Amino acid sequence: IIGEPVATRSILLLVVAGAVALGLAMVAAGTAVRADVEESRVDQLALELDGVTPASLRSRLLRRGMLVAAVGVPIGLAGGLLLTVLGIRLLLTGPGGEVVVPPLRPVLGGLPLLLVAGTAAVGVLAASLITAWTAFRDAWPPMTDLELP
């Protein structure tokens, strides 16, 4: 299968699709962290007025991003594995409903799986870190612009 052009192009297509998915996951993680900043702006202003430093607020925000990565990466991997197994099962039957020859089976190596998991975790954590690091760099808006409860 390694020498066949269709197989190698299919693998290349899957790698590109995985890279696009990782990029989208990084953008989603950064957007979630940034949305958290905007949503709790008044609470964070109150914490800063109570003496909490911007560095402490950024580390709090980074911990939230790490929680998103700790939950999202395993769920994404489980979904990818499920789609792999379902895709192979769909390919097992030929056009007439009979089993294809030679029979296909999913091959899930430990090293590629760890590589994908590590890359996804590092990418999402990097996006969260960059977003948290750039947060709280701007001056707070005037008090009239904030909606206090």
mmCIF file of N, CA and C in Angstrom:
data_model
loop_
_atom_site.group_PDB
_atom_site.id
_atom_site.type_symbol
_atom_site.label_atom_id
_atom_site.label_comp_id
_atom_site.label_asym_id
_atom_site.label_seq_id
_atom_site.Cartn_x
_atom_site.Cartn_y
_atom_site.Cartn_z
ATOM 1 N N ILE A 1 0.832 -1.197 0.000
ATOM 2 C CA ILE A 1 0.000 0.000 0.000
ATOM 3 C C ILE A 1 0.875 1.260 0.000
ATOM 4 N N ILE A 2 2.112 1.131 0.488
ATOM 5 C CA ILE A 2 2.974 2.309 0.570
ATOM 6 C C ILE A 2 3.344 2.818 -0.811
ATOM 7 N N GLY A 3 3.514 1.929 -1.766
ATOM 8 C CA GLY A 3 3.921 2.328 -3.097
ATOM 9 C C GLY A 3 2.804 2.854 -3.971
ATOM 10 N N GLU A 4 1.563 2.702 -3.566
ATOM 11 C CA GLU A 4 0.444 3.133 -4.403
ATOM 12 C C GLU A 4 0.221 4.638 -4.284
ATOM 13 N N PRO A 5 0.106 5.321 -5.419
ATOM 14 C CA PRO A 5 -0.078 6.775 -5.389
ATOM 15 C C PRO A 5 -1.380 7.200 -4.721
ATOM 16 N N VAL A 6 -2.442 6.422 -4.893
ATOM 17 C CA VAL A 6 -3.725 6.779 -4.282
ATOM 18 C C VAL A 6 -3.620 6.725 -2.757
ATOM 19 N N ALA A 7 -2.945 5.699 -2.251
ATOM 20 C CA ALA A 7 -2.803 5.558 -0.808
ATOM 21 C C ALA A 7 -1.948 6.683 -0.229
ATOM 22 N N THR A 8 -0.844 7.003 -0.901
ATOM 23 C CA THR A 8 0.028 8.060 -0.374
ATOM 24 C C THR A 8 -0.663 9.420 -0.437
ATOM 25 N N ARG A 9 -1.420 9.664 -1.486
ATOM 26 C CA ARG A 9 -2.161 10.933 -1.579
ATOM 27 C C ARG A 9 -3.270 10.995 -0.524
ATOM 28 N N SER A 10 -3.889 9.875 -0.246
ATOM 29 C CA SER A 10 -4.923 9.830 0.790
ATOM 30 C C SER A 10 -4.321 10.123 2.160
ATOM 31 N N ILE A 11 -3.156 9.558 2.425
ATOM 32 C CA ILE A 11 -2.484 9.829 3.700
ATOM 33 C C ILE A 11 -2.106 11.300 3.786
ATOM 34 N N LEU A 12 -1.592 11.863 2.702
ATOM 35 C CA LEU A 12 -1.249 13.283 2.684
ATOM 36 C C LEU A 12 -2.484 14.148 2.920
ATOM 37 N N LEU A 13 -3.590 13.777 2.306
ATOM 38 C CA LEU A 13 -4.836 14.514 2.501
ATOM 39 C C LEU A 13 -5.292 14.447 3.961
ATOM 40 N N LEU A 14 -5.160 13.288 4.580
ATOM 41 C CA LEU A 14 -5.534 13.146 5.987
ATOM 42 C C LEU A 14 -4.617 13.961 6.896
ATOM 43 N N VAL A 15 -3.335 14.026 6.576
ATOM 44 C CA VAL A 15 -2.405 14.835 7.368
ATOM 45 C C VAL A 15 -2.765 16.314 7.259
ATOM 46 N N VAL A 16 -3.067 16.770 6.061
ATOM 47 C CA VAL A 16 -3.456 18.172 5.867
ATOM 48 C C VAL A 16 -4.764 18.467 6.612
ATOM 49 N N ALA A 17 -5.720 17.544 6.539
ATOM 50 C CA ALA A 17 -6.984 17.741 7.260
ATOM 51 C C ALA A 17 -6.742 17.787 8.765
ATOM 52 N N GLY A 18 -5.832 16.959 9.263
ATOM 53 C CA GLY A 18 -5.499 16.984 10.686
ATOM 54 C C GLY A 18 -4.840 18.291 11.087
ATOM 55 N N ALA A 19 -3.968 18.823 10.234
ATOM 56 C CA ALA A 19 -3.316 20.104 10.530
ATOM 57 C C ALA A 19 -4.339 21.241 10.550
ATOM 58 N N VAL A 20 -5.276 21.208 9.620
ATOM 59 C CA VAL A 20 -6.340 22.225 9.617
ATOM 60 C C VAL A 20 -7.195 22.107 10.882
ATOM 61 N N ALA A 21 -7.516 20.881 11.276
ATOM 62 C CA ALA A 21 -8.301 20.678 12.492
ATOM 63 C C ALA A 21 -7.553 21.173 13.718
ATOM 64 N N LEU A 22 -6.237 20.947 13.774
ATOM 65 C CA LEU A 22 -5.445 21.442 14.896
ATOM 66 C C LEU A 22 -5.435 22.963 14.919
ATOM 67 N N GLY A 23 -5.293 23.573 13.755
ATOM 68 C CA GLY A 23 -5.346 25.035 13.689
ATOM 69 C C GLY A 23 -6.679 25.585 14.162
ATOM 70 N N LEU A 24 -7.758 24.938 13.753
ATOM 71 C CA LEU A 24 -9.079 25.368 14.207
ATOM 72 C C LEU A 24 -9.250 25.187 15.714
ATOM 73 N N ALA A 25 -8.692 24.101 16.250
ATOM 74 C CA ALA A 25 -8.762 23.878 17.701
ATOM 75 C C ALA A 25 -7.985 24.950 18.449
ATOM 76 N N MET A 26 -6.840 25.357 17.904
ATOM 77 C CA MET A 26 -6.057 26.409 18.549
ATOM 78 C C MET A 26 -6.806 27.743 18.533
ATOM 79 N N VAL A 27 -7.419 28.051 17.409
ATOM 80 C CA VAL A 27 -8.200 29.292 17.318
ATOM 81 C C VAL A 27 -9.386 29.235 18.280
ATOM 82 N N ALA A 28 -10.046 28.092 18.370
ATOM 83 C CA ALA A 28 -11.185 27.953 19.283
ATOM 84 C C ALA A 28 -10.750 28.100 20.733
ATOM 85 N N ALA A 29 -9.604 27.521 21.089
ATOM 86 C CA ALA A 29 -9.126 27.644 22.471
ATOM 87 C C ALA A 29 -8.784 29.094 22.792
ATOM 88 N N GLY A 30 -8.108 29.771 21.889
ATOM 89 C CA GLY A 30 -7.788 31.181 22.112
ATOM 90 C C GLY A 30 -9.029 32.048 22.193
ATOM 91 N N THR A 31 -9.999 31.758 21.346
ATOM 92 C CA THR A 31 -11.249 32.512 21.376
ATOM 93 C C THR A 31 -12.023 32.264 22.665
ATOM 94 N N ALA A 32 -11.993 31.031 23.158
ATOM 95 C CA ALA A 32 -12.687 30.724 24.415
ATOM 96 C C ALA A 32 -12.049 31.463 25.582
ATOM 97 N N VAL A 33 -10.738 31.519 25.602
ATOM 98 C CA VAL A 33 -10.056 32.245 26.682
ATOM 99 C C VAL A 33 -10.364 33.729 26.577
ATOM 100 N N ARG A 34 -10.319 34.256 25.368
ATOM 101 C CA ARG A 34 -10.606 35.691 25.185
ATOM 102 C C ARG A 34 -12.064 36.014 25.538
ATOM 103 N N ALA A 35 -12.989 35.132 25.197
ATOM 104 C CA ALA A 35 -14.398 35.344 25.543
ATOM 105 C C ALA A 35 -14.581 35.306 27.056
ATOM 106 N N ASP A 36 -13.821 34.452 27.726
ATOM 107 C CA ASP A 36 -13.887 34.397 29.188
ATOM 108 C C ASP A 36 -13.427 35.714 29.795
ATOM 109 N N VAL A 37 -12.401 36.318 29.205
ATOM 110 C CA VAL A 37 -11.923 37.618 29.682
ATOM 111 C C VAL A 37 -13.016 38.666 29.526
ATOM 112 N N GLU A 38 -13.630 38.698 28.359
ATOM 113 C CA GLU A 38 -14.651 39.716 28.104
ATOM 114 C C GLU A 38 -15.896 39.504 28.958
ATOM 115 N N GLU A 39 -16.239 38.240 29.174
ATOM 116 C CA GLU A 39 -17.454 37.940 29.935
ATOM 117 C C GLU A 39 -17.317 38.312 31.414
ATOM 118 N N SER A 40 -16.137 38.117 31.954
ATOM 119 C CA SER A 40 -15.954 38.375 33.384
ATOM 120 C C SER A 40 -15.117 39.625 33.635
ATOM 121 N N ARG A 41 -15.216 40.587 32.760
ATOM 122 C CA ARG A 41 -14.425 41.816 32.865
ATOM 123 C C ARG A 41 -14.694 42.568 34.171
ATOM 124 N N VAL A 42 -15.935 42.672 34.556
ATOM 125 C CA VAL A 42 -16.281 43.408 35.778
ATOM 126 C C VAL A 42 -15.718 42.680 37.000
ATOM 127 N N ASP A 43 -15.846 41.357 37.022
ATOM 128 C CA ASP A 43 -15.300 40.593 38.148
ATOM 129 C C ASP A 43 -13.783 40.742 38.230
ATOM 130 N N GLN A 44 -13.124 40.744 37.090
ATOM 131 C CA GLN A 44 -11.678 40.876 37.088
ATOM 132 C C GLN A 44 -11.250 42.272 37.509
ATOM 133 N N LEU A 45 -12.026 43.278 37.137
ATOM 134 C CA LEU A 45 -11.738 44.636 37.588
ATOM 135 C C LEU A 45 -11.871 44.716 39.100
ATOM 136 N N ALA A 46 -12.899 44.081 39.637
ATOM 137 C CA ALA A 46 -13.078 44.079 41.092
ATOM 138 C C ALA A 46 -11.913 43.369 41.777
ATOM 139 N N LEU A 47 -11.449 42.264 41.198
ATOM 140 C CA LEU A 47 -10.298 41.569 41.775
ATOM 141 C C LEU A 47 -9.046 42.438 41.710
ATOM 142 N N GLU A 48 -8.860 43.136 40.601
ATOM 143 C CA GLU A 48 -7.685 44.001 40.486
ATOM 144 C C GLU A 48 -7.762 45.162 41.469
ATOM 145 N N LEU A 49 -8.954 45.693 41.663
ATOM 146 C CA LEU A 49 -9.108 46.764 42.653
ATOM 147 C C LEU A 49 -8.884 46.261 44.071
ATOM 148 N N ASP A 50 -9.112 44.970 44.295
ATOM 149 C CA ASP A 50 -8.844 44.375 45.613
ATOM 150 C C ASP A 50 -7.366 44.052 45.809
ATOM 151 N N GLY A 51 -6.544 44.258 44.789
ATOM 152 C CA GLY A 51 -5.114 44.056 44.953
ATOM 153 C C GLY A 51 -4.529 42.882 44.200
ATOM 154 N N VAL A 52 -5.335 42.160 43.426
ATOM 155 C CA VAL A 52 -4.823 41.037 42.639
ATOM 156 C C VAL A 52 -4.066 41.619 41.441
ATOM 157 N N THR A 53 -2.847 41.138 41.226
ATOM 158 C CA THR A 53 -2.026 41.667 40.143
ATOM 159 C C THR A 53 -2.495 41.115 38.794
ATOM 160 N N PRO A 54 -2.201 41.844 37.709
ATOM 161 C CA PRO A 54 -2.548 41.325 36.387
ATOM 162 C C PRO A 54 -1.883 39.976 36.092
ATOM 163 N N ALA A 55 -0.689 39.751 36.628
ATOM 164 C CA ALA A 55 -0.026 38.457 36.419
ATOM 165 C C ALA A 55 -0.834 37.331 37.060
ATOM 166 N N SER A 56 -1.405 37.572 38.223
ATOM 167 C CA SER A 56 -2.241 36.558 38.879
ATOM 168 C C SER A 56 -3.517 36.306 38.079
ATOM 169 N N LEU A 57 -4.075 37.377 37.524
ATOM 170 C CA LEU A 57 -5.275 37.216 36.695
ATOM 171 C C LEU A 57 -4.949 36.418 35.433
ATOM 172 N N ARG A 58 -3.761 36.673 34.839
ATOM 173 C CA ARG A 58 -3.366 35.915 33.648
ATOM 174 C C ARG A 58 -3.148 34.439 33.978
ATOM 175 N N SER A 59 -2.540 34.161 35.131
ATOM 176 C CA SER A 59 -2.318 32.745 35.480
ATOM 177 C C SER A 59 -3.644 32.048 35.755
ATOM 178 N N ARG A 60 -4.596 32.763 36.324
ATOM 179 C CA ARG A 60 -5.935 32.198 36.544
ATOM 180 C C ARG A 60 -6.593 31.875 35.204
ATOM 181 N N LEU A 61 -6.422 32.772 34.267
ATOM 182 C CA LEU A 61 -6.965 32.576 32.930
ATOM 183 C C LEU A 61 -6.279 31.409 32.220
ATOM 184 N N LEU A 62 -4.974 31.273 32.403
ATOM 185 C CA LEU A 62 -4.237 30.162 31.800
ATOM 186 C C LEU A 62 -4.691 28.831 32.383
ATOM 187 N N ARG A 63 -4.963 28.791 33.679
ATOM 188 C CA ARG A 63 -5.457 27.547 34.280
ATOM 189 C C ARG A 63 -6.793 27.147 33.674
ATOM 190 N N ARG A 64 -7.631 28.112 33.388
ATOM 191 C CA ARG A 64 -8.906 27.799 32.724
ATOM 192 C C ARG A 64 -8.666 27.250 31.317
ATOM 193 N N GLY A 65 -7.714 27.832 30.599
ATOM 194 C CA GLY A 65 -7.365 27.322 29.268
ATOM 195 C C GLY A 65 -6.804 25.919 29.333
ATOM 196 N N MET A 66 -6.002 25.633 30.358
ATOM 197 C CA MET A 66 -5.456 24.283 30.524
ATOM 198 C C MET A 66 -6.565 23.289 30.836
ATOM 199 N N LEU A 67 -7.570 23.722 31.571
ATOM 200 C CA LEU A 67 -8.707 22.849 31.849
ATOM 201 C C LEU A 67 -9.460 22.519 30.562
ATOM 202 N N VAL A 68 -9.614 23.506 29.704
ATOM 203 C CA VAL A 68 -10.261 23.271 28.415
ATOM 204 C C VAL A 68 -9.453 22.254 27.604
ATOM 205 N N ALA A 69 -8.125 22.399 27.607
ATOM 206 C CA ALA A 69 -7.276 21.456 26.870
ATOM 207 C C ALA A 69 -7.328 20.065 27.490
ATOM 208 N N ALA A 70 -7.338 19.990 28.823
ATOM 209 C CA ALA A 70 -7.353 18.685 29.498
ATOM 210 C C ALA A 70 -8.639 17.927 29.221
ATOM 211 N N VAL A 71 -9.722 18.648 28.991
ATOM 212 C CA VAL A 71 -10.990 17.989 28.685
ATOM 213 C C VAL A 71 -11.154 17.796 27.176
ATOM 214 N N GLY A 72 -10.771 18.798 26.398
ATOM 215 C CA GLY A 72 -11.020 18.763 24.966
ATOM 216 C C GLY A 72 -10.138 17.821 24.182
ATOM 217 N N VAL A 73 -8.860 17.715 24.543
ATOM 218 C CA VAL A 73 -7.954 16.841 23.780
ATOM 219 C C VAL A 73 -8.366 15.374 23.882
ATOM 220 N N PRO A 74 -8.634 14.835 25.082
ATOM 221 C CA PRO A 74 -9.080 13.430 25.117
ATOM 222 C C PRO A 74 -10.403 13.190 24.389
ATOM 223 N N ILE A 75 -11.322 14.141 24.481
ATOM 224 C CA ILE A 75 -12.590 13.980 23.771
ATOM 225 C C ILE A 75 -12.349 14.002 22.256
ATOM 226 N N GLY A 76 -11.477 14.887 21.791
ATOM 227 C CA GLY A 76 -11.147 14.937 20.367
ATOM 228 C C GLY A 76 -10.463 13.671 19.891
ATOM 229 N N LEU A 77 -9.550 13.129 20.704
ATOM 230 C CA LEU A 77 -8.886 11.880 20.334
ATOM 231 C C LEU A 77 -9.873 10.719 20.284
ATOM 232 N N ALA A 78 -10.762 10.666 21.267
ATOM 233 C CA ALA A 78 -11.764 9.589 21.272
ATOM 234 C C ALA A 78 -12.661 9.700 20.040
ATOM 235 N N GLY A 79 -13.048 10.921 19.673
ATOM 236 C CA GLY A 79 -13.859 11.113 18.469
ATOM 237 C C GLY A 79 -13.112 10.704 17.211
ATOM 238 N N GLY A 80 -11.809 11.025 17.138
ATOM 239 C CA GLY A 80 -11.006 10.627 15.981
ATOM 240 C C GLY A 80 -10.867 9.123 15.876
ATOM 241 N N LEU A 81 -10.654 8.454 17.009
ATOM 242 C CA LEU A 81 -10.560 6.993 17.004
ATOM 243 C C LEU A 81 -11.882 6.358 16.587
ATOM 244 N N LEU A 82 -12.977 6.909 17.095
ATOM 245 C CA LEU A 82 -14.291 6.394 16.731
ATOM 246 C C LEU A 82 -14.544 6.548 15.230
ATOM 247 N N LEU A 83 -14.197 7.706 14.679
ATOM 248 C CA LEU A 83 -14.373 7.912 13.240
ATOM 249 C C LEU A 83 -13.479 6.984 12.419
ATOM 250 N N THR A 84 -12.279 6.705 12.932
ATOM 251 C CA THR A 84 -11.389 5.777 12.232
ATOM 252 C C THR A 84 -11.999 4.385 12.172
ATOM 253 N N VAL A 85 -12.461 3.911 13.295
ATOM 254 C CA VAL A 85 -13.052 2.565 13.339
ATOM 255 C C VAL A 85 -14.317 2.496 12.483
ATOM 256 N N LEU A 86 -15.167 3.526 12.565
ATOM 257 C CA LEU A 86 -16.382 3.533 11.742
ATOM 258 C C LEU A 86 -16.052 3.608 10.249
ATOM 259 N N GLY A 87 -15.046 4.383 9.892
ATOM 260 C CA GLY A 87 -14.650 4.480 8.494
ATOM 261 C C GLY A 87 -14.149 3.153 7.958
ATOM 262 N N ILE A 88 -13.352 2.452 8.750
ATOM 263 C CA ILE A 88 -12.855 1.133 8.331
ATOM 264 C C ILE A 88 -14.016 0.152 8.198
ATOM 265 N N ARG A 89 -14.962 0.217 9.134
ATOM 266 C CA ARG A 89 -16.117 -0.700 9.044
ATOM 267 C C ARG A 89 -16.945 -0.425 7.797
ATOM 268 N N LEU A 90 -17.058 0.831 7.418
ATOM 269 C CA LEU A 90 -17.792 1.149 6.189
ATOM 270 C C LEU A 90 -17.042 0.643 4.962
ATOM 271 N N LEU A 91 -15.724 0.684 5.006
ATOM 272 C CA LEU A 91 -14.928 0.228 3.869
ATOM 273 C C LEU A 91 -14.831 -1.288 3.777
ATOM 274 N N LEU A 92 -15.170 -1.994 4.854
ATOM 275 C CA LEU A 92 -15.085 -3.458 4.854
ATOM 276 C C LEU A 92 -16.050 -4.101 3.872
ATOM 277 N N THR A 93 -17.156 -3.430 3.624
ATOM 278 C CA THR A 93 -18.131 -4.000 2.698
ATOM 279 C C THR A 93 -17.928 -3.393 1.321
ATOM 280 N N GLY A 94 -17.916 -4.233 0.346
ATOM 281 C CA GLY A 94 -17.740 -3.786 -1.027
ATOM 282 C C GLY A 94 -19.038 -3.220 -1.582
ATOM 283 N N PRO A 95 -19.043 -2.937 -2.883
ATOM 284 C CA PRO A 95 -20.232 -2.351 -3.492
ATOM 285 C C PRO A 95 -21.453 -3.253 -3.431
ATOM 286 N N GLY A 96 -21.273 -4.550 -3.453
ATOM 287 C CA GLY A 96 -22.411 -5.469 -3.418
ATOM 288 C C GLY A 96 -22.768 -5.922 -2.016
ATOM 289 N N GLY A 97 -22.100 -5.420 -1.014
ATOM 290 C CA GLY A 97 -22.381 -5.823 0.353
ATOM 291 C C GLY A 97 -21.490 -6.937 0.860
ATOM 292 N N GLU A 98 -20.647 -7.498 -0.025
ATOM 293 C CA GLU A 98 -19.756 -8.568 0.418
ATOM 294 C C GLU A 98 -18.458 -7.968 0.970
ATOM 295 N N VAL A 99 -17.730 -8.776 1.699
ATOM 296 C CA VAL A 99 -16.483 -8.334 2.318
ATOM 297 C C VAL A 99 -15.417 -8.170 1.241
ATOM 298 N N VAL A 100 -14.664 -7.076 1.320
ATOM 299 C CA VAL A 100 -13.608 -6.824 0.339
ATOM 300 C C VAL A 100 -12.424 -7.759 0.592
ATOM 301 N N VAL A 101 -11.683 -8.039 -0.473
ATOM 302 C CA VAL A 101 -10.513 -8.904 -0.368
ATOM 303 C C VAL A 101 -9.314 -8.084 -0.831
ATOM 304 N N PRO A 102 -8.260 -7.953 -0.086
ATOM 305 C CA PRO A 102 -8.023 -8.469 1.258
ATOM 306 C C PRO A 102 -8.793 -7.640 2.279
ATOM 307 N N PRO A 103 -9.147 -8.231 3.405
ATOM 308 C CA PRO A 103 -9.920 -7.497 4.408
ATOM 309 C C PRO A 103 -9.091 -6.382 5.052
ATOM 310 N N LEU A 104 -9.758 -5.288 5.304
ATOM 311 C CA LEU A 104 -9.106 -4.143 5.945
ATOM 312 C C LEU A 104 -9.297 -4.216 7.452
ATOM 313 N N ARG A 105 -8.354 -3.649 8.176
ATOM 314 C CA ARG A 105 -8.494 -3.564 9.620
ATOM 315 C C ARG A 105 -7.831 -2.276 10.065
ATOM 316 N N PRO A 106 -8.357 -1.635 11.111
ATOM 317 C CA PRO A 106 -7.719 -0.409 11.601
ATOM 318 C C PRO A 106 -6.404 -0.744 12.308
ATOM 319 N N VAL A 107 -5.397 0.023 12.026
ATOM 320 C CA VAL A 107 -4.109 -0.130 12.688
ATOM 321 C C VAL A 107 -3.841 1.163 13.432
ATOM 322 N N LEU A 108 -3.912 1.097 14.733
ATOM 323 C CA LEU A 108 -3.721 2.268 15.561
ATOM 324 C C LEU A 108 -2.439 2.081 16.367
ATOM 325 N N GLY A 109 -1.372 2.664 15.886
ATOM 326 C CA GLY A 109 -0.094 2.548 16.573
ATOM 327 C C GLY A 109 -0.040 3.471 17.778
ATOM 328 N N GLY A 110 0.695 3.041 18.785
ATOM 329 C CA GLY A 110 0.811 3.838 20.001
ATOM 330 C C GLY A 110 1.590 5.127 19.791
ATOM 331 N N LEU A 111 2.679 5.064 19.029
ATOM 332 C CA LEU A 111 3.510 6.248 18.816
ATOM 333 C C LEU A 111 2.783 7.337 18.020
ATOM 334 N N PRO A 112 2.121 7.013 16.897
ATOM 335 C CA PRO A 112 1.380 8.069 16.202
ATOM 336 C C PRO A 112 0.258 8.670 17.059
ATOM 337 N N LEU A 113 -0.394 7.818 17.856
ATOM 338 C CA LEU A 113 -1.460 8.324 18.716
ATOM 339 C C LEU A 113 -0.904 9.278 19.765
ATOM 340 N N LEU A 114 0.239 8.920 20.352
ATOM 341 C CA LEU A 114 0.875 9.817 21.320
ATOM 342 C C LEU A 114 1.365 11.098 20.654
ATOM 343 N N LEU A 115 1.850 10.989 19.438
ATOM 344 C CA LEU A 115 2.296 12.172 18.712
ATOM 345 C C LEU A 115 1.142 13.123 18.435
ATOM 346 N N VAL A 116 0.010 12.575 18.022
ATOM 347 C CA VAL A 116 -1.171 13.411 17.765
ATOM 348 C C VAL A 116 -1.668 14.047 19.065
ATOM 349 N N ALA A 117 -1.731 13.254 20.135
ATOM 350 C CA ALA A 117 -2.194 13.781 21.420
ATOM 351 C C ALA A 117 -1.266 14.871 21.937
ATOM 352 N N GLY A 118 0.036 14.632 21.829
ATOM 353 C CA GLY A 118 1.000 15.632 22.286
ATOM 354 C C GLY A 118 0.936 16.907 21.482
ATOM 355 N N THR A 119 0.827 16.777 20.165
ATOM 356 C CA THR A 119 0.744 17.952 19.302
ATOM 357 C C THR A 119 -0.526 18.748 19.580
ATOM 358 N N ALA A 120 -1.636 18.054 19.753
ATOM 359 C CA ALA A 120 -2.896 18.743 20.051
ATOM 360 C C ALA A 120 -2.820 19.448 21.396
ATOM 361 N N ALA A 121 -2.287 18.777 22.404
ATOM 362 C CA ALA A 121 -2.195 19.388 23.735
ATOM 363 C C ALA A 121 -1.277 20.601 23.718
ATOM 364 N N VAL A 122 -0.119 20.470 23.074
ATOM 365 C CA VAL A 122 0.822 21.592 23.018
ATOM 366 C C VAL A 122 0.222 22.752 22.220
ATOM 367 N N GLY A 123 -0.436 22.450 21.108
ATOM 368 C CA GLY A 123 -1.029 23.508 20.301
ATOM 369 C C GLY A 123 -2.121 24.267 21.030
ATOM 370 N N VAL A 124 -3.007 23.541 21.684
ATOM 371 C CA VAL A 124 -4.109 24.201 22.403
ATOM 372 C C VAL A 124 -3.566 24.967 23.606
ATOM 373 N N LEU A 125 -2.603 24.391 24.314
ATOM 374 C CA LEU A 125 -2.015 25.101 25.455
ATOM 375 C C LEU A 125 -1.251 26.335 24.996
ATOM 376 N N ALA A 126 -0.566 26.256 23.863
ATOM 377 C CA ALA A 126 0.145 27.418 23.338
ATOM 378 C C ALA A 126 -0.827 28.536 22.982
ATOM 379 N N ALA A 127 -1.937 28.178 22.351
ATOM 380 C CA ALA A 127 -2.937 29.200 22.015
ATOM 381 C C ALA A 127 -3.515 29.817 23.277
ATOM 382 N N SER A 128 -3.784 28.997 24.287
ATOM 383 C CA SER A 128 -4.321 29.521 25.548
ATOM 384 C C SER A 128 -3.292 30.401 26.245
ATOM 385 N N LEU A 129 -2.029 29.980 26.223
ATOM 386 C CA LEU A 129 -0.960 30.748 26.864
ATOM 387 C C LEU A 129 -0.782 32.105 26.204
ATOM 388 N N ILE A 130 -0.762 32.125 24.882
ATOM 389 C CA ILE A 130 -0.591 33.391 24.169
ATOM 390 C C ILE A 130 -1.767 34.317 24.437
ATOM 391 N N THR A 131 -2.964 33.775 24.432
ATOM 392 C CA THR A 131 -4.140 34.607 24.687
ATOM 393 C C THR A 131 -4.144 35.121 26.120
ATOM 394 N N ALA A 132 -3.818 34.258 27.080
ATOM 395 C CA ALA A 132 -3.778 34.699 28.480
ATOM 396 C C ALA A 132 -2.654 35.701 28.701
ATOM 397 N N TRP A 133 -1.529 35.506 28.029
ATOM 398 C CA TRP A 133 -0.390 36.394 28.213
ATOM 399 C C TRP A 133 -0.677 37.789 27.671
ATOM 400 N N THR A 134 -1.447 37.857 26.569
ATOM 401 C CA THR A 134 -1.764 39.163 25.987
ATOM 402 C C THR A 134 -2.965 39.821 26.657
ATOM 403 N N ALA A 135 -3.684 39.085 27.516
ATOM 404 C CA ALA A 135 -4.841 39.669 28.203
ATOM 405 C C ALA A 135 -4.355 40.643 29.266
ATOM 406 N N PHE A 136 -5.181 41.554 29.597
ATOM 407 C CA PHE A 136 -4.942 42.545 30.644
ATOM 408 C C PHE A 136 -3.758 43.449 30.328
ATOM 409 N N ARG A 137 -3.468 43.626 29.066
ATOM 410 C CA ARG A 137 -2.418 44.558 28.660
ATOM 411 C C ARG A 137 -3.003 45.946 28.395
ATOM 412 N N ASP A 138 -4.276 45.998 28.055
ATOM 413 C CA ASP A 138 -4.927 47.264 27.756
ATOM 414 C C ASP A 138 -5.415 47.895 29.043
ATOM 415 N N ALA A 139 -5.550 49.194 28.999
ATOM 416 C CA ALA A 139 -6.106 49.895 30.152
ATOM 417 C C ALA A 139 -7.588 49.548 30.282
ATOM 418 N N TRP A 140 -8.056 49.535 31.511
ATOM 419 C CA TRP A 140 -9.465 49.263 31.737
ATOM 420 C C TRP A 140 -10.299 50.404 31.169
ATOM 421 N N PRO A 141 -11.488 50.124 30.670
ATOM 422 C CA PRO A 141 -12.347 51.200 30.167
ATOM 423 C C PRO A 141 -12.828 52.068 31.323
ATOM 424 N N PRO A 142 -13.273 53.256 31.013
ATOM 425 C CA PRO A 142 -13.800 54.106 32.091
ATOM 426 C C PRO A 142 -14.956 53.406 32.800
ATOM 427 N N MET A 143 -15.157 53.746 34.048
ATOM 428 C CA MET A 143 -16.177 53.082 34.862
ATOM 429 C C MET A 143 -17.569 53.234 34.274
ATOM 430 N N THR A 144 -17.802 54.279 33.502
ATOM 431 C CA THR A 144 -19.131 54.472 32.921
ATOM 432 C C THR A 144 -19.439 53.423 31.852
ATOM 433 N N ASP A 145 -18.390 52.840 31.245
ATOM 434 C CA ASP A 145 -18.597 51.837 30.196
ATOM 435 C C ASP A 145 -18.850 50.431 30.742
ATOM 436 N N LEU A 146 -18.591 50.209 32.026
ATOM 437 C CA LEU A 146 -18.780 48.894 32.615
ATOM 438 C C LEU A 146 -20.163 48.790 33.209
ATOM 439 N N GLU A 147 -20.763 47.632 33.050
ATOM 440 C CA GLU A 147 -22.075 47.392 33.625
ATOM 441 C C GLU A 147 -21.887 46.722 34.978
ATOM 442 N N LEU A 148 -22.009 47.478 36.011
ATOM 443 C CA LEU A 148 -21.871 46.923 37.356
ATOM 444 C C LEU A 148 -23.239 46.441 37.853
ATOM 445 N N PRO A 149 -23.249 45.296 38.564
ATOM 446 C CA PRO A 149 -24.542 44.776 39.026
ATOM 447 C C PRO A 149 -25.139 45.635 40.132
#
